[in-house]
Coordinates of C-alpha atoms and ligand atoms in Angstrom, one line a residue:
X20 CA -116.2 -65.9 -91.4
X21 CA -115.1 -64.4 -87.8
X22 CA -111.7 -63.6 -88.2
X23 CA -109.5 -62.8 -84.5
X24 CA -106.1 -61.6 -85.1
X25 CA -104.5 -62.4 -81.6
X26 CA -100.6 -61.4 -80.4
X27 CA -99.1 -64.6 -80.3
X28 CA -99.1 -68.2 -80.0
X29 CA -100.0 -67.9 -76.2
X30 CA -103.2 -65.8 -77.1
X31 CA -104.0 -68.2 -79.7
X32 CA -103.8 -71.4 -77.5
X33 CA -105.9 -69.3 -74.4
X34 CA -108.6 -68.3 -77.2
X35 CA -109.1 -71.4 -78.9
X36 CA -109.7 -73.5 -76.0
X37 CA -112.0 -70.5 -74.3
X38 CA -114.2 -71.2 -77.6
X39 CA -114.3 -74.9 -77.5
X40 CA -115.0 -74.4 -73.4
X41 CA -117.9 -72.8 -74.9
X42 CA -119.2 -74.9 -77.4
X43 CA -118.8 -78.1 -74.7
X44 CA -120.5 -75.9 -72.3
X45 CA -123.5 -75.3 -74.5
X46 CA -123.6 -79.3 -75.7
X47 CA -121.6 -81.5 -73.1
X48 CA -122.3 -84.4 -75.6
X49 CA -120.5 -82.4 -78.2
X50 CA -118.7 -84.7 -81.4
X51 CA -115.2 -83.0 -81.3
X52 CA -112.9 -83.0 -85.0
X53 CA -109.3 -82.5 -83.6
X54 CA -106.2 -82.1 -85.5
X55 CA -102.2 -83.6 -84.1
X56 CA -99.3 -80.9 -84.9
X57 CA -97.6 -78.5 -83.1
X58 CA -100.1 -75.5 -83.0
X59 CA -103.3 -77.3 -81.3
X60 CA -100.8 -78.3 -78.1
X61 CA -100.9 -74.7 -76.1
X62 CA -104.7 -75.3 -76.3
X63 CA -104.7 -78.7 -75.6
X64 CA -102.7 -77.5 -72.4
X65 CA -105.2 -74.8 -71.5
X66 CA -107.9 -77.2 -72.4
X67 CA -106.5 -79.6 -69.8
X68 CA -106.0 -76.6 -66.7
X69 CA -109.9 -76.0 -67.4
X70 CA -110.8 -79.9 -66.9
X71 CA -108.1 -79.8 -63.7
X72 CA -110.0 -76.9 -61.9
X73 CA -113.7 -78.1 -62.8
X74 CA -114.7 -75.9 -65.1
X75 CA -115.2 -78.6 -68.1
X76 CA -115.5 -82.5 -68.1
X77 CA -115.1 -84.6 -71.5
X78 CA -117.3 -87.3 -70.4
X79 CA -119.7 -87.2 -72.6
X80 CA -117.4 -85.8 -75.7
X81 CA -116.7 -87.4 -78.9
X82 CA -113.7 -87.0 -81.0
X83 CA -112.8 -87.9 -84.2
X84 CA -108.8 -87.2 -84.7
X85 CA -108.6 -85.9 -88.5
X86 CA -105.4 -87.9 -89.8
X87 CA -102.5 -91.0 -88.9
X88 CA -99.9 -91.9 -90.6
X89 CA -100.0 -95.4 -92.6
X90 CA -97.8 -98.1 -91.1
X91 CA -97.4 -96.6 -87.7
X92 CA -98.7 -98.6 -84.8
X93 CA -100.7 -97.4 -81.5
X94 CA -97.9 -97.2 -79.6
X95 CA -95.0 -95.9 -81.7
X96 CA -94.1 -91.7 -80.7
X97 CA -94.7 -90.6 -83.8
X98 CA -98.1 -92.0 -84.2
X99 CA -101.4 -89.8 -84.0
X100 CA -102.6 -91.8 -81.8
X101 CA -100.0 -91.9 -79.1
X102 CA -99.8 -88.0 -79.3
X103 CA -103.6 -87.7 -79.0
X104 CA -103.3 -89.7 -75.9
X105 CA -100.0 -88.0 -74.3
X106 CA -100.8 -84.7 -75.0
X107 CA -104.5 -84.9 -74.5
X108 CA -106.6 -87.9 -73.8
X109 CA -104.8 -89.5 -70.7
X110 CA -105.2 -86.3 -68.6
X111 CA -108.8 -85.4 -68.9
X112 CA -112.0 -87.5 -68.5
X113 CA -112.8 -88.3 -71.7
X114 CA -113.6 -92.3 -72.4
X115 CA -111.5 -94.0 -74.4
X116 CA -114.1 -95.3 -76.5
X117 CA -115.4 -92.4 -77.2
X118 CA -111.8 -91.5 -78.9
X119 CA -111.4 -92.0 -82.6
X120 CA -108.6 -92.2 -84.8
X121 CA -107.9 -94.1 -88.4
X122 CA -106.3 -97.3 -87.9
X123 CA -102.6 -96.4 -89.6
X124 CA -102.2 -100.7 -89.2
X125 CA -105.6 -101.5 -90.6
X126 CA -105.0 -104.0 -93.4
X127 CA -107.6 -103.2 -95.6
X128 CA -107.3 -99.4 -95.7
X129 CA -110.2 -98.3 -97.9
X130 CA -112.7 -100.1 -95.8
X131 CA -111.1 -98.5 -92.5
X132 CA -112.0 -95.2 -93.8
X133 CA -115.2 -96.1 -95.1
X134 CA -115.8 -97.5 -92.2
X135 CA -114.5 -94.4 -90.1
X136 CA -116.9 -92.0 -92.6
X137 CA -119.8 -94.1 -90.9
X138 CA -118.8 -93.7 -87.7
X139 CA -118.6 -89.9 -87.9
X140 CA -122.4 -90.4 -89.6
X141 CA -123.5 -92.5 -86.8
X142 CA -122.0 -90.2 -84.2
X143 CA -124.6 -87.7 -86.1
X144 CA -121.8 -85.9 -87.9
X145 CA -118.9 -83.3 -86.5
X146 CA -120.3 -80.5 -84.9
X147 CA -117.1 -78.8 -84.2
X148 CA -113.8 -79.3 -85.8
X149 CA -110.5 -77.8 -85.6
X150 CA -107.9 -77.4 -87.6
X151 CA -104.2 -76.4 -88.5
X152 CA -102.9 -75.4 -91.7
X153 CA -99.9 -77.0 -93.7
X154 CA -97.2 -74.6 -94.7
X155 CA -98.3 -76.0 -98.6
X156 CA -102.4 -74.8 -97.4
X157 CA -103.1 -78.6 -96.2
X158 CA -105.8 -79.8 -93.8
X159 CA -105.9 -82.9 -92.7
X160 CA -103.5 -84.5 -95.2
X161 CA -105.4 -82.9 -98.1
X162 CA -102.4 -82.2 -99.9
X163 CA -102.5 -79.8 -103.0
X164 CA -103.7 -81.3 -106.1
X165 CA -105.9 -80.5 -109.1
X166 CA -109.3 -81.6 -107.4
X167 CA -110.8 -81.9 -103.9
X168 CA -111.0 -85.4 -102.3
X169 CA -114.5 -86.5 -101.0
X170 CA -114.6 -88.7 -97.7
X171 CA -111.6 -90.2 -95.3
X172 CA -109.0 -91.5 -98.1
X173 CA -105.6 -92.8 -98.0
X174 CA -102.7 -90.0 -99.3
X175 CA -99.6 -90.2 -100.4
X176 CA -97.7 -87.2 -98.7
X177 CA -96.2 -83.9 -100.1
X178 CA -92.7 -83.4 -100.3
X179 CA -92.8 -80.4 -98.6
X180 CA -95.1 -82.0 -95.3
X181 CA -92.5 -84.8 -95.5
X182 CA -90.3 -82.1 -94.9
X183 CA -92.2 -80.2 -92.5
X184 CA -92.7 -83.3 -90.0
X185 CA -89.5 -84.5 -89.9
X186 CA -89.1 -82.6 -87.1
X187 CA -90.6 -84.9 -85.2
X188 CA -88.8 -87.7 -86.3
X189 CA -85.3 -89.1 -85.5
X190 CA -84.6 -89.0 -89.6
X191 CA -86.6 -88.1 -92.8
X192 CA -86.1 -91.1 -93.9
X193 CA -88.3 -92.3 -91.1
X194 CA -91.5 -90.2 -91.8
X195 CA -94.1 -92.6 -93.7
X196 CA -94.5 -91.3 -97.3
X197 CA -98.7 -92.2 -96.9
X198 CA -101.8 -91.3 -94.6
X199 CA -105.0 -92.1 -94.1
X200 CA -107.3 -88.6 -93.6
X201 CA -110.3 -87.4 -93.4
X202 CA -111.1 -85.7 -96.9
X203 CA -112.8 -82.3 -97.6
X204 CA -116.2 -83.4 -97.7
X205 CA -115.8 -85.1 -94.0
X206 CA -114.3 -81.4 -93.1
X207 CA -116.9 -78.9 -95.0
X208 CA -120.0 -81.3 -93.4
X209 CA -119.0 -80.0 -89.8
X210 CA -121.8 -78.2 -88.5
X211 CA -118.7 -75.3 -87.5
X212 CA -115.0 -75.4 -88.3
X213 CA -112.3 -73.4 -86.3
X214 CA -108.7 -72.7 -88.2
X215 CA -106.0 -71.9 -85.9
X216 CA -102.6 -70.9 -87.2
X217 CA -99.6 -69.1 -85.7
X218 CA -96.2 -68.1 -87.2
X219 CA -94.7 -66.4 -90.0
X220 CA -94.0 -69.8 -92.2
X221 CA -97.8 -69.8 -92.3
X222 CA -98.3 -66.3 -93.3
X223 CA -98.8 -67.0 -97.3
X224 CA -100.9 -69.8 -97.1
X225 CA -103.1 -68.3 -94.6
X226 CA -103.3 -65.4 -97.5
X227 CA -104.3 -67.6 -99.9
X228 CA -106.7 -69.5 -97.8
X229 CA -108.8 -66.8 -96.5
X230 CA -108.2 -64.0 -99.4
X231 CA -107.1 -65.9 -102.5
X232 CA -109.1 -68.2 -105.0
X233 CA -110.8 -71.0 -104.0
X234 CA -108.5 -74.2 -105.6
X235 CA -107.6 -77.5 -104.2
X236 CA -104.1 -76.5 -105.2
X237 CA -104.4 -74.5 -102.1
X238 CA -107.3 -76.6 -100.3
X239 CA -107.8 -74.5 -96.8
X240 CA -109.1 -72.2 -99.5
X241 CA -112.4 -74.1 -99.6
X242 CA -112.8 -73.1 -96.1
X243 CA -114.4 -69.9 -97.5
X244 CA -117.2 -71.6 -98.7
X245 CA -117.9 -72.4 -95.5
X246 CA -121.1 -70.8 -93.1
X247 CA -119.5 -71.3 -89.7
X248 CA -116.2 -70.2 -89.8
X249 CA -113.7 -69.1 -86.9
X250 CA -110.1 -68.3 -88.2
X251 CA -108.0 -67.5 -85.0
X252 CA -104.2 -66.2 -86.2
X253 CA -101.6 -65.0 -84.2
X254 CA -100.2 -61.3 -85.8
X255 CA -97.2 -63.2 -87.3
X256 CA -99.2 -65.8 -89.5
X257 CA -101.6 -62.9 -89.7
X258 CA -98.9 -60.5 -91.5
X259 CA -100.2 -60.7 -94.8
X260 CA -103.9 -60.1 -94.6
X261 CA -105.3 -56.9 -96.2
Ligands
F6R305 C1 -102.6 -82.8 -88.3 C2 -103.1 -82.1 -89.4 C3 -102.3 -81.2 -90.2 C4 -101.6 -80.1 -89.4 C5 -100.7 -79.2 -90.2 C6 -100.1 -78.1 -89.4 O1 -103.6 -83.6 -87.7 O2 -104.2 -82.4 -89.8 O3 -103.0 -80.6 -91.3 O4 -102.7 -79.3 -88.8 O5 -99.8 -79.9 -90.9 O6 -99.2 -78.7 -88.5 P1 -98.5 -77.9 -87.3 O7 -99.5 -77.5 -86.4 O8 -97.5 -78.9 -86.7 O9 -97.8 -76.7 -88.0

């Protein structure tokens, strides 16, 4: 595991996207895993100023987006799929076909996601994804529980992410209570994986996800078991780390 302990969320943001910069350098036809939230959107941002000044081009990128919410359409705000394509996808030269996300609408939910697990095989399988970390050690929606789930599944939220992303929303009664995600085997088969995570409220589980047991009560601990493995925190989700 490389581990960079950066000063803040502004670091963070500039580093991350410097690293995927490099990856797309070294393979412009590079199959992206991305992750919504609040902490990928600095280096979405920087990631955007590189593509504005010529430096990278998406053209021949992939993505696969991690998670959506069941029951949310393409165009409301709060789905995945409209932030992917306000805070990212509409400004840089990626195609739009080359953008995937799991249908939240799809009517038959367990064939959308086995049907989105053979896309990523078909796309030869993620060669570099990114994540965030729940406050509760989530990624993706792979909430805690007593074992680790397989492939893209549908979940029924956590209390506590309910909580967490009602930010976003005008009430909590509007966040949807199920998701469809990519599971831990789609995650742990990425050829590298980056974990990016700023801010104190993320302190203990980044504890227990890079120094603690390895337990789907706390799943970002499987991470560990991982051979390519980038952790970039800023000092204050950093604070607990021997
Ligand atoms: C979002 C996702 C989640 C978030 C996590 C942290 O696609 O997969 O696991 O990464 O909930 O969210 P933020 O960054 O908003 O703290």
């Amino acid at each position: 595991m490389e581990l960079l302990i950066v000063k803040d969320y502004d670091e963070l943001s500039r580093k991350a996207a410097e690293i995927v910069a490099d990856e797309l350098k070294s393979n412009p036809r590079i199959v992206l895993g991305l992750p919504t939230g609040a902490t990928p959107l600095g280096m979405y941002r920087e990631l955007i100023e590189m593509y504005k000044e010529g430096k990278i081009s998406f053209k021949d990128v992939i993505t696969f987006n991690l998670d959506e919410y069941e029951g949310l359409s393409k165009e409301d705000p709060n789905s995945y799929y409209r932030f992917m394509n306000d805070n990212f996808f509409s400004h840089i030269d990626i195609k739009e076909e080359n953008t995937n996300i799991p249908d939240g609408m799809a009517v038959d939910i367990e064939r959308e996601c086995r049907e989105y697990e053979d896309k990523i095989a078909k796309s030869g399988g993620i060669d570099f994804m990114i994540l965030g970390i729940g406050n509760n050690g989530h990624i993706g929606f792979n909430e805690p529980a007593e074992f680790f789930p397989g492939f893209t599944h549908r979940v029924k939220l956590a209390e506590s992410t309910i909580q967490a992303n009602s930010r976003f929303f005008d009430s909590i009664d509007h966040v949807p209570r199920y998701a469809l995600t990519m599971g831990i085997k789609s995650i742990m088969h990425s050829k590298k994986i980056m974990l990016l995570a700023s801010g104190k409220a993320k302190a203990e589980a980044i504890k227990g996800a890079l120094q603690g047991p390895i337990t789907p009560k706390l799943p970002a601990s499987v991470l560990q078991l991982h051979r390519h493995l980038i952790v970039i925190v800023d000092e204050e989700a950093g604070a607990l780390l021997e």
